[in-house]
mmCIF file of C-alpha atoms in Angstrom:
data_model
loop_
_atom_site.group_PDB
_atom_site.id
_atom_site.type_symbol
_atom_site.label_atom_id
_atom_site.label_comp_id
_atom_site.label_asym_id
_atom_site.label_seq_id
_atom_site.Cartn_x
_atom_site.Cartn_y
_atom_site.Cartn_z
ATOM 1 C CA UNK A 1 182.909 77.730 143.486
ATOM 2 C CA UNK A 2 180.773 80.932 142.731
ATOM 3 C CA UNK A 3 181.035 82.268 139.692
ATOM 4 C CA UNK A 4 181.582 85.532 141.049
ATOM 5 C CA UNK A 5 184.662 84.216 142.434
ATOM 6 C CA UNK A 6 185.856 82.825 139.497
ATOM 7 C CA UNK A 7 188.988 84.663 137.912
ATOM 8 C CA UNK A 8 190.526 85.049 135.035
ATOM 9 C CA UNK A 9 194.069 83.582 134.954
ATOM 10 C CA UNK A 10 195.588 87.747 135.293
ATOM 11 C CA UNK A 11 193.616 87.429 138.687
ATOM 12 C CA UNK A 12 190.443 90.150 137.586
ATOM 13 C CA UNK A 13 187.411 88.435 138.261
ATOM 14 C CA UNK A 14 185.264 87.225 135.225
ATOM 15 C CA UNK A 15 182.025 88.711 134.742
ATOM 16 C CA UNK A 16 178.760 86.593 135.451
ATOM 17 C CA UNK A 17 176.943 84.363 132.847
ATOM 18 C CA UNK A 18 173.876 85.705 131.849
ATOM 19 C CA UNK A 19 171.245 83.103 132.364
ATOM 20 C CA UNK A 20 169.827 81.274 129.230
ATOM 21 C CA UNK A 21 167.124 83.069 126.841
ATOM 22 C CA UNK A 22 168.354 86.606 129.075
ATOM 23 C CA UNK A 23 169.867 89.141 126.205
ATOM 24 C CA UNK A 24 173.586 90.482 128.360
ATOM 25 C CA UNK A 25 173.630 94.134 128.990
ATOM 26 C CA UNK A 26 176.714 95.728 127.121
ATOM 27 C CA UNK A 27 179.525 96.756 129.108
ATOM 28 C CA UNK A 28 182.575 98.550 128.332
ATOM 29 C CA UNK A 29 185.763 96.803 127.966
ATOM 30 C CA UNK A 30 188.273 96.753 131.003
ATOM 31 C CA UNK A 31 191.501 97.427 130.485
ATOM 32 C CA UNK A 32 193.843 96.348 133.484
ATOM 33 C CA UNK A 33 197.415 98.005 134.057
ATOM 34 C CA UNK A 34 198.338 95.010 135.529
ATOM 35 C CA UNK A 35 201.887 94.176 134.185
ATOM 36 C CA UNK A 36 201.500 90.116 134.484
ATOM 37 C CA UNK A 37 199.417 89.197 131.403
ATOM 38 C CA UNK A 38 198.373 92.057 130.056
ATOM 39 C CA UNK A 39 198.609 91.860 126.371
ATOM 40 C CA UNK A 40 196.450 88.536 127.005
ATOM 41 C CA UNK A 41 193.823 90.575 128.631
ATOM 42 C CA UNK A 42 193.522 93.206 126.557
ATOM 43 C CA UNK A 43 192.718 90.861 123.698
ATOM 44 C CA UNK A 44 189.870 89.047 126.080
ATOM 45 C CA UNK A 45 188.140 92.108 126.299
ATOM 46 C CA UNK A 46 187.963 93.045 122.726
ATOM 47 C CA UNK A 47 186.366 89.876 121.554
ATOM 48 C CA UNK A 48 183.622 90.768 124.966
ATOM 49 C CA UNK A 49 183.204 93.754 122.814
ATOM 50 C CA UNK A 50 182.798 93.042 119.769
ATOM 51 C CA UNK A 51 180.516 89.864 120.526
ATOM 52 C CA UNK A 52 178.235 92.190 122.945
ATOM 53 C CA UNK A 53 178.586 94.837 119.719
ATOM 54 C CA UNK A 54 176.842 91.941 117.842
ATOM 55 C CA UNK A 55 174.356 91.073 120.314
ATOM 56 C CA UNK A 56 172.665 94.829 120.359
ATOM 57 C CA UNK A 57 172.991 94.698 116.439
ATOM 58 C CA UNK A 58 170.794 91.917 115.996
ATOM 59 C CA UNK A 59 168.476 93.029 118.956
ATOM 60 C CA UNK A 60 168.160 96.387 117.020
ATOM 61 C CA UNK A 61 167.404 93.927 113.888
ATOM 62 C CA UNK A 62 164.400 91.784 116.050
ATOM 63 C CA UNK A 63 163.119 95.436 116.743
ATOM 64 C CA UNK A 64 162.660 96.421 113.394
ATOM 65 C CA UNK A 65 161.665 93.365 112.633
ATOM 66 C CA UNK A 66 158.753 93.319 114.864
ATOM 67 C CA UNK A 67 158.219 96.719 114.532
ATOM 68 C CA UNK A 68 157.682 96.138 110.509
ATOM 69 C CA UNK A 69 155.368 92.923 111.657
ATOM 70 C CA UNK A 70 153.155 95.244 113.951
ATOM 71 C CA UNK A 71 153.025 97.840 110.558
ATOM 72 C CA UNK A 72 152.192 95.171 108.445
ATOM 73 C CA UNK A 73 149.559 93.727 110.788
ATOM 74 C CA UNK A 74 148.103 97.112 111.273
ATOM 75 C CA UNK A 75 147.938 97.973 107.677
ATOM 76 C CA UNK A 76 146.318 94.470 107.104
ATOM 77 C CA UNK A 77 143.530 95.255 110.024
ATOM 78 C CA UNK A 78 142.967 98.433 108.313
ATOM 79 C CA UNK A 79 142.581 96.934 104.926
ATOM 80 C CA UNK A 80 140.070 94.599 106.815
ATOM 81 C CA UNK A 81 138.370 97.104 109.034
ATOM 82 C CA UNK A 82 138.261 98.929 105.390
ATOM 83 C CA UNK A 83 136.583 95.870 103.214
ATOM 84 C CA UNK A 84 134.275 95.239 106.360
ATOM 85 C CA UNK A 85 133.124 98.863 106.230
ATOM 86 C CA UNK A 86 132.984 98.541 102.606
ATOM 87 C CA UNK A 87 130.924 95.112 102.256
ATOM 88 C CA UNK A 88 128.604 96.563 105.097
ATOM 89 C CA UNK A 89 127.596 100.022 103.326
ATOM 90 C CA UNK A 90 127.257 97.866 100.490
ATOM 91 C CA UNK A 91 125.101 95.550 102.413
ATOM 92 C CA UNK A 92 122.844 98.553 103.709
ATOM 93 C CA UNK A 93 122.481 100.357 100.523
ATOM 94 C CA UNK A 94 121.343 96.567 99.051
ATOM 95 C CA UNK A 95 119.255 96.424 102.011
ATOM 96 C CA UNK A 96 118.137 100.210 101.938
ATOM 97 C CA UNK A 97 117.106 99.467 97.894
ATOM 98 C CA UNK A 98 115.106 96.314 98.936
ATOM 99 C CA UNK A 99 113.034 98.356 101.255
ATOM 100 C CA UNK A 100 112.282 101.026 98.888
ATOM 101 C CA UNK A 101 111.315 99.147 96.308
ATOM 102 C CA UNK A 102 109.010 97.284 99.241
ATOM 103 C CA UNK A 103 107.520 100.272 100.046
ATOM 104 C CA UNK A 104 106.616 101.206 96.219
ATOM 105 C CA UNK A 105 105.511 97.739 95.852
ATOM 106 C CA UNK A 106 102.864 98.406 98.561
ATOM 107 C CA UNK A 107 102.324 102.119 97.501
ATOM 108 C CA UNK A 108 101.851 101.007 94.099
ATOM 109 C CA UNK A 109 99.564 98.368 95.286
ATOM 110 C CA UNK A 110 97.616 100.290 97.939
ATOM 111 C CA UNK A 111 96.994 102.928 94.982
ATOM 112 C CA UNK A 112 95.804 100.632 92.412
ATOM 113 C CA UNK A 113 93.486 99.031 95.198
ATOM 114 C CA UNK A 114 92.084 102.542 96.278
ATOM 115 C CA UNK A 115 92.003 103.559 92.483
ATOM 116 C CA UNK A 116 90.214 100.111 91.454
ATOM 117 C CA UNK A 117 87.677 101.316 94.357
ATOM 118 C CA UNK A 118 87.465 104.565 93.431
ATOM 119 C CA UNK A 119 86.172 103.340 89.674
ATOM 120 C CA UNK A 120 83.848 100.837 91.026
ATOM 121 C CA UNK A 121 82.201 103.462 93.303
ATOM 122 C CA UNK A 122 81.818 105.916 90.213
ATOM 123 C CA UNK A 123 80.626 103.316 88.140
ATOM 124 C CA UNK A 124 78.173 102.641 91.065
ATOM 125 C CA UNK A 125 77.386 106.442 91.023
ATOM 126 C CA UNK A 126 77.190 106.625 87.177
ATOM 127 C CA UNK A 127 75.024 103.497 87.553
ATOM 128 C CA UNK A 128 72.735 104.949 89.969
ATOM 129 C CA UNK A 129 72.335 108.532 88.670
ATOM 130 C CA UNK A 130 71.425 106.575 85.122
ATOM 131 C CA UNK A 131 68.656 104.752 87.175
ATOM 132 C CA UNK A 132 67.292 107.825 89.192
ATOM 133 C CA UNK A 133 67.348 110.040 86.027
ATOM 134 C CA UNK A 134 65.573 106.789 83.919
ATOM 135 C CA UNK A 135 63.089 106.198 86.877
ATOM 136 C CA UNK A 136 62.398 110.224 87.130
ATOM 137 C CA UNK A 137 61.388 109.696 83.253
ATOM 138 C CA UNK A 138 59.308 107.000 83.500
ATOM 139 C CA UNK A 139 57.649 108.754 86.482
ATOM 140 C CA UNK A 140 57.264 111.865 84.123
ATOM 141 C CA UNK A 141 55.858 109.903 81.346
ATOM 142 C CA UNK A 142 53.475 107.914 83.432
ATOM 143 C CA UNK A 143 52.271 111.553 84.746
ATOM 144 C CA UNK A 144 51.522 112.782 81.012
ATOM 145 C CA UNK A 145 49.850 108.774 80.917
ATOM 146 C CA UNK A 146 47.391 109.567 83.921
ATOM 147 C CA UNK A 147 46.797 113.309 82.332
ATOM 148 C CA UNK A 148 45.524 111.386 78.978
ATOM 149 C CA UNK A 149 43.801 109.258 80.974
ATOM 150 C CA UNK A 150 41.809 111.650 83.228
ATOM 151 C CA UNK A 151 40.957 114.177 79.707
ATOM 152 C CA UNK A 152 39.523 110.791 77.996
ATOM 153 C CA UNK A 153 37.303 110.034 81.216
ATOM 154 C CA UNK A 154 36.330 113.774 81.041
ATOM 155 C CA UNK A 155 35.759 113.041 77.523
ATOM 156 C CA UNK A 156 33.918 109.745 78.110
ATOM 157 C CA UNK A 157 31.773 111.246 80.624
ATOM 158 C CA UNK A 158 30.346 114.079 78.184
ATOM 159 C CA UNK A 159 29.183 111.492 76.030
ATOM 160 C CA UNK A 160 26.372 110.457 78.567
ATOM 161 C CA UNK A 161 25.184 114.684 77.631
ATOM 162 C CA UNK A 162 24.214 113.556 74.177
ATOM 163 C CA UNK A 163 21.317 111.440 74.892
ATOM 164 C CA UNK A 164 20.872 109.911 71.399
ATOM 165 C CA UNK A 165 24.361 108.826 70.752
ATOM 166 C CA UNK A 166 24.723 107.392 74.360
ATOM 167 C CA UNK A 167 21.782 105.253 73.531
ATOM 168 C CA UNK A 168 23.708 103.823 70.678
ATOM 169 C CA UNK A 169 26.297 103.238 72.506
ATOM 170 C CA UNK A 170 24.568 101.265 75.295
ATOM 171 C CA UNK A 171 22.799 99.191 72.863
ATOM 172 C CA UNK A 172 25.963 97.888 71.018
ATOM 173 C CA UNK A 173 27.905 97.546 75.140
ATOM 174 C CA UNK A 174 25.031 95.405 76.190
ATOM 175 C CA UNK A 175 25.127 93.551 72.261
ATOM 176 C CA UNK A 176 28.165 93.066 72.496
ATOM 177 C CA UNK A 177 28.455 91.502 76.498
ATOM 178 C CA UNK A 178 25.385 89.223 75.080
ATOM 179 C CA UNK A 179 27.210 87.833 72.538
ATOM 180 C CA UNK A 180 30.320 86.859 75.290
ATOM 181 C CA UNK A 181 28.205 85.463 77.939
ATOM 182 C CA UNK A 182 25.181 83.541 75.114
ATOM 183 C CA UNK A 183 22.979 83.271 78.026
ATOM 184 C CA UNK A 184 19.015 83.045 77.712
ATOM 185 C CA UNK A 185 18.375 85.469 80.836
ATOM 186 C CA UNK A 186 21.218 88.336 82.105
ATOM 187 C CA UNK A 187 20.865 90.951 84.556
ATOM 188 C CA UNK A 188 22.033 94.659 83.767
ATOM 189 C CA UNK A 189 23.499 96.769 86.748
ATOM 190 C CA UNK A 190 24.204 100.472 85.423
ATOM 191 C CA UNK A 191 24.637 103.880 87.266
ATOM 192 C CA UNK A 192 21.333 105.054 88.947
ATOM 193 C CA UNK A 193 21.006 107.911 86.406
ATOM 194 C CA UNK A 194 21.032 105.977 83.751
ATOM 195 C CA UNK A 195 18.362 103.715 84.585
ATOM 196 C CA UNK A 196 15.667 105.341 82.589
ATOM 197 C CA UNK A 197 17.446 105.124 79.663
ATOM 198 C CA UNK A 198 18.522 101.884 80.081
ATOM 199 C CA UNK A 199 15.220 100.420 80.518
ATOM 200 C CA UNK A 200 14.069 102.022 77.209
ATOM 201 C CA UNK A 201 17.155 100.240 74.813
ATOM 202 C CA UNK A 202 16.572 96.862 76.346
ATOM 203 C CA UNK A 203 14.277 95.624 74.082
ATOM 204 C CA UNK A 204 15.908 96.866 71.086
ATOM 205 C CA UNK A 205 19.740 95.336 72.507
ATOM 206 C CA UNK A 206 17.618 92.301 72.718
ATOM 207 C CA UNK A 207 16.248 92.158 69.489
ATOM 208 C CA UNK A 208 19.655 93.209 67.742
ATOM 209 C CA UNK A 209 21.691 90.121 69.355
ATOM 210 C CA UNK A 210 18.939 87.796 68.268
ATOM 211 C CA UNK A 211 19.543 88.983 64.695
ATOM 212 C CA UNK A 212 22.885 88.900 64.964
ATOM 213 C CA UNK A 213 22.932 85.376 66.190
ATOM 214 C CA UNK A 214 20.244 84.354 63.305
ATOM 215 C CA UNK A 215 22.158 86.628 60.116
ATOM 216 C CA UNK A 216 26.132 84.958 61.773
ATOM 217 C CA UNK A 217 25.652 82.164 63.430
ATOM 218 C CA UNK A 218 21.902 80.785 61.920
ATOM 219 C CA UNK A 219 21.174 80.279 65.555
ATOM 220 C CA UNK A 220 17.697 81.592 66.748
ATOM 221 C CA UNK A 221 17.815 82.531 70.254
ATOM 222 C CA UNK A 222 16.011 85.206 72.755
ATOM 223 C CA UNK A 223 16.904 86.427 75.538
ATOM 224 C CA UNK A 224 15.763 88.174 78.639
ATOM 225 C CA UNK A 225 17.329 91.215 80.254
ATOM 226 C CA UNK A 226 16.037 93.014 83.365
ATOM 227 C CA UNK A 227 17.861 95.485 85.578
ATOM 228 C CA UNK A 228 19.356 94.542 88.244
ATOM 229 C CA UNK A 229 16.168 94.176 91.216
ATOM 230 C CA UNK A 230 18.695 94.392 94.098
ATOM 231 C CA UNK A 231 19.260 98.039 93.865
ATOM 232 C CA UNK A 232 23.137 97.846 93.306
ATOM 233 C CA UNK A 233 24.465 100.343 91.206
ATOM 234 C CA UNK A 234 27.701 101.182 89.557
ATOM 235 C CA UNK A 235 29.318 104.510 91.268
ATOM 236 C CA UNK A 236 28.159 108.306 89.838
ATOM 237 C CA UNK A 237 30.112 110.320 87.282
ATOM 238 C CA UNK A 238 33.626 111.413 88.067
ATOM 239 C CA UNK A 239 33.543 114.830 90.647
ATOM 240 C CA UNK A 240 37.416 115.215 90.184
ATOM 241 C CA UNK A 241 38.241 113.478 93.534
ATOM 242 C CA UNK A 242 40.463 110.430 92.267
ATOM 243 C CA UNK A 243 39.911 108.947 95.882
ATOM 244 C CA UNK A 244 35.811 108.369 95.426
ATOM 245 C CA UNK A 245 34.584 105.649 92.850
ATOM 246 C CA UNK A 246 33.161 106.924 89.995
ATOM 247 C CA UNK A 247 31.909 105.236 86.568
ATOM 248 C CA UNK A 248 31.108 107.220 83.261
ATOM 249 C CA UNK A 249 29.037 105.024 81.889
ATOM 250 C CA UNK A 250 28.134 101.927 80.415
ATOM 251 C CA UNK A 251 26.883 98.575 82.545
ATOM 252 C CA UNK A 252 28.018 95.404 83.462
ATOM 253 C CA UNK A 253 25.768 92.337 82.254
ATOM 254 C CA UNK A 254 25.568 89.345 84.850
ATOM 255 C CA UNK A 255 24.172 85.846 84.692
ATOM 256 C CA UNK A 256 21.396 84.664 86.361
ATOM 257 C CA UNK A 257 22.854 83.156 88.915
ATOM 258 C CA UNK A 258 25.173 86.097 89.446
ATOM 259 C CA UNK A 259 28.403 83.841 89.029
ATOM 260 C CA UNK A 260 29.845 85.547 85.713
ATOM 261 C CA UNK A 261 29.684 88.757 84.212
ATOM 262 C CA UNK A 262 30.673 90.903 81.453
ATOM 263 C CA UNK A 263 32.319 94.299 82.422
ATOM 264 C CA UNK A 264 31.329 96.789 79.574
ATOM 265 C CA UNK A 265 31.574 100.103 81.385
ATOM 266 C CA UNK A 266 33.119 103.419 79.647
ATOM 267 C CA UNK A 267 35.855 102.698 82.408
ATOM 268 C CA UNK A 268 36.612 99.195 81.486
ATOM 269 C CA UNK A 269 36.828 99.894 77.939
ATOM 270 C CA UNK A 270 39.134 102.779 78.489
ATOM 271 C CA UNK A 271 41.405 100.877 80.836
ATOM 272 C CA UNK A 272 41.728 97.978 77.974
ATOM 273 C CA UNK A 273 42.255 100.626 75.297
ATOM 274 C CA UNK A 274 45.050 102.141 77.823
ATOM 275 C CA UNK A 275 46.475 98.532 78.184
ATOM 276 C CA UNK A 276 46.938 97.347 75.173
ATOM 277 C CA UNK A 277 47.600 100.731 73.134
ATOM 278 C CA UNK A 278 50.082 101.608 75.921
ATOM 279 C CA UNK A 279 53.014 100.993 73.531
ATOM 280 C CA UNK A 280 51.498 103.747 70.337
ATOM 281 C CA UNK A 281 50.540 105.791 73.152
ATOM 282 C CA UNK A 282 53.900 106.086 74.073
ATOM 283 C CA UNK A 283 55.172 106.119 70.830
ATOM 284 C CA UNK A 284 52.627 109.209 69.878
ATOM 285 C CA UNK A 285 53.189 111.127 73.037
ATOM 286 C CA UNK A 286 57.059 110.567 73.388
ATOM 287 C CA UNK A 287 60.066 110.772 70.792
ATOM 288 C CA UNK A 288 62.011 108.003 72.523
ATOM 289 C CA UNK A 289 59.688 105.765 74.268
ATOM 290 C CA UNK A 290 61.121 103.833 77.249
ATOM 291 C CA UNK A 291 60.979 100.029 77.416
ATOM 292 C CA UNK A 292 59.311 98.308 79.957
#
């Protein structure tokens, strides 16, 4: 039999079972004016009622239920959208922080570097101004050196004027360059223009170092000095041009043979005297001498 045919036993139909899991849609309570049963189905349809009264009571209960569940699963993804949001600022600012102190890291680092280079090229500067300025000095002093040096060959040279005392004075140069060399025959070579004066000492230069040799030594010994036959002379007096050789007097004594000699000029003497007396030089012409 159908259920829709099924009937209740005051002959009204009964209503349809809802299938399982399927919530029944309320319906109002039928009364019937049948006379046959009545009182029995009157009382049927109130307990329909109140059970359907039930069912829509606890559906309205599931609602709220769920409805608090979706609340409370909002407010939780909020919380957590909120603590993501939170934990991620907090990551960038960490992050941001990290960076910026990077970047002063390498600023401070780039500085210092540049800074560090900057010294080193000043104290390369400093360094190299101190050496110009020290060179400059030396070339200044070596400038008021030459100027001494040319006045005393001026000076040298005005000796030759005095005929008597340059005599003298070639006797003890070619004394003295007999006594290095203590050879029994040695050739003078002196300018041209001295050559008659020259000749003329000879003997006496001779006789002095033999005297010499007999009063210091006890050694009796001659010697023979000629002028040198080859016609080589030393250069003239100084004419002011640095770039031409020039002598201001004196000779140079050779052996014999030519092999050694004995440098006495004016020139020679000066130029040891310059040497060797550089440092009182210095000292005399300069407050703070520089070392060498």
């Amino acid at each position: 039999m159908h259920p829709a045919d099924q009937r209740n036993p005051s002959g009204t139909p009964r209503a349809a079972a809802s299938p399982p899991g399927e919530l029944q849609s309320f319906q109002p309570p039928v009364v019937s004016h049948r006379s046959t049963g009545g009182g029995w189905h009157v009382k049927c349809s109130l307990i329909f009622t109140e059970d359907t009264a039930k069912m829509a009571m606890d559906d309205q209960e599931a609602l709220a239920q769920i409805q608090q569940m979706v609340k409370f699963i909002l407010n939780e993804a909020k919380d957590k959208a909120q603590e993501i949001e939170a934990r991620a600022l907090e990551d960038f600012n960490i992050e941001k922080l990290k960076l910026v102190q990077q970047m002063k890291d390498k600023i401070r680092q780039e500085f210092d570097k540049k800074a560090k280079k900057l010294e080193v090229q000043r104290s390369i500067d400093r360094s190299t101004a101190i050496n110009k300025a020290r060179l400059r000095r030396i070339a200044a002093q070596e400038q008021v050196v030459t100027e001494v040096y040319a006045q005393s060959q001026k000076q040298l040279a005005a000796i030759c004027s005095d005929t008597a005392r340059y005599k003298e004075l070639l006797v003890d140069l070619i004394v003295q360059g007999l006594l290095r060399l203590l050879e029994s025959e040695v050739i003078i070579r002196c300018r041209e223009m001295d050559r008659p004066v020259v000749e003329s000492i000879l003997p006496a230069a001779a006789a002095k170092y033999s005297k010499i040799l007999n009063e210091e030594a006890g050694l009796k010994k001659t010697v023979k000095l000629s002028i040198d036959k080859l016609g080589r002379y030393l250069p003239p007096p100084p004419s002011g041009d640095s770039s031409v050789p020039s002598c201001c007097g004196g000779v140079i004594l050779l052996t014999a043979d030519g092999r050694i000699s004995c440098d006495n000029t004016l020139d020679a003497r000066l130029r040891m005297v310059v040497t060797e007396c550089s440092p009182a030089i210095r000292m005399h012409l300069f407050t703070t001498p520089i070392k060498h």
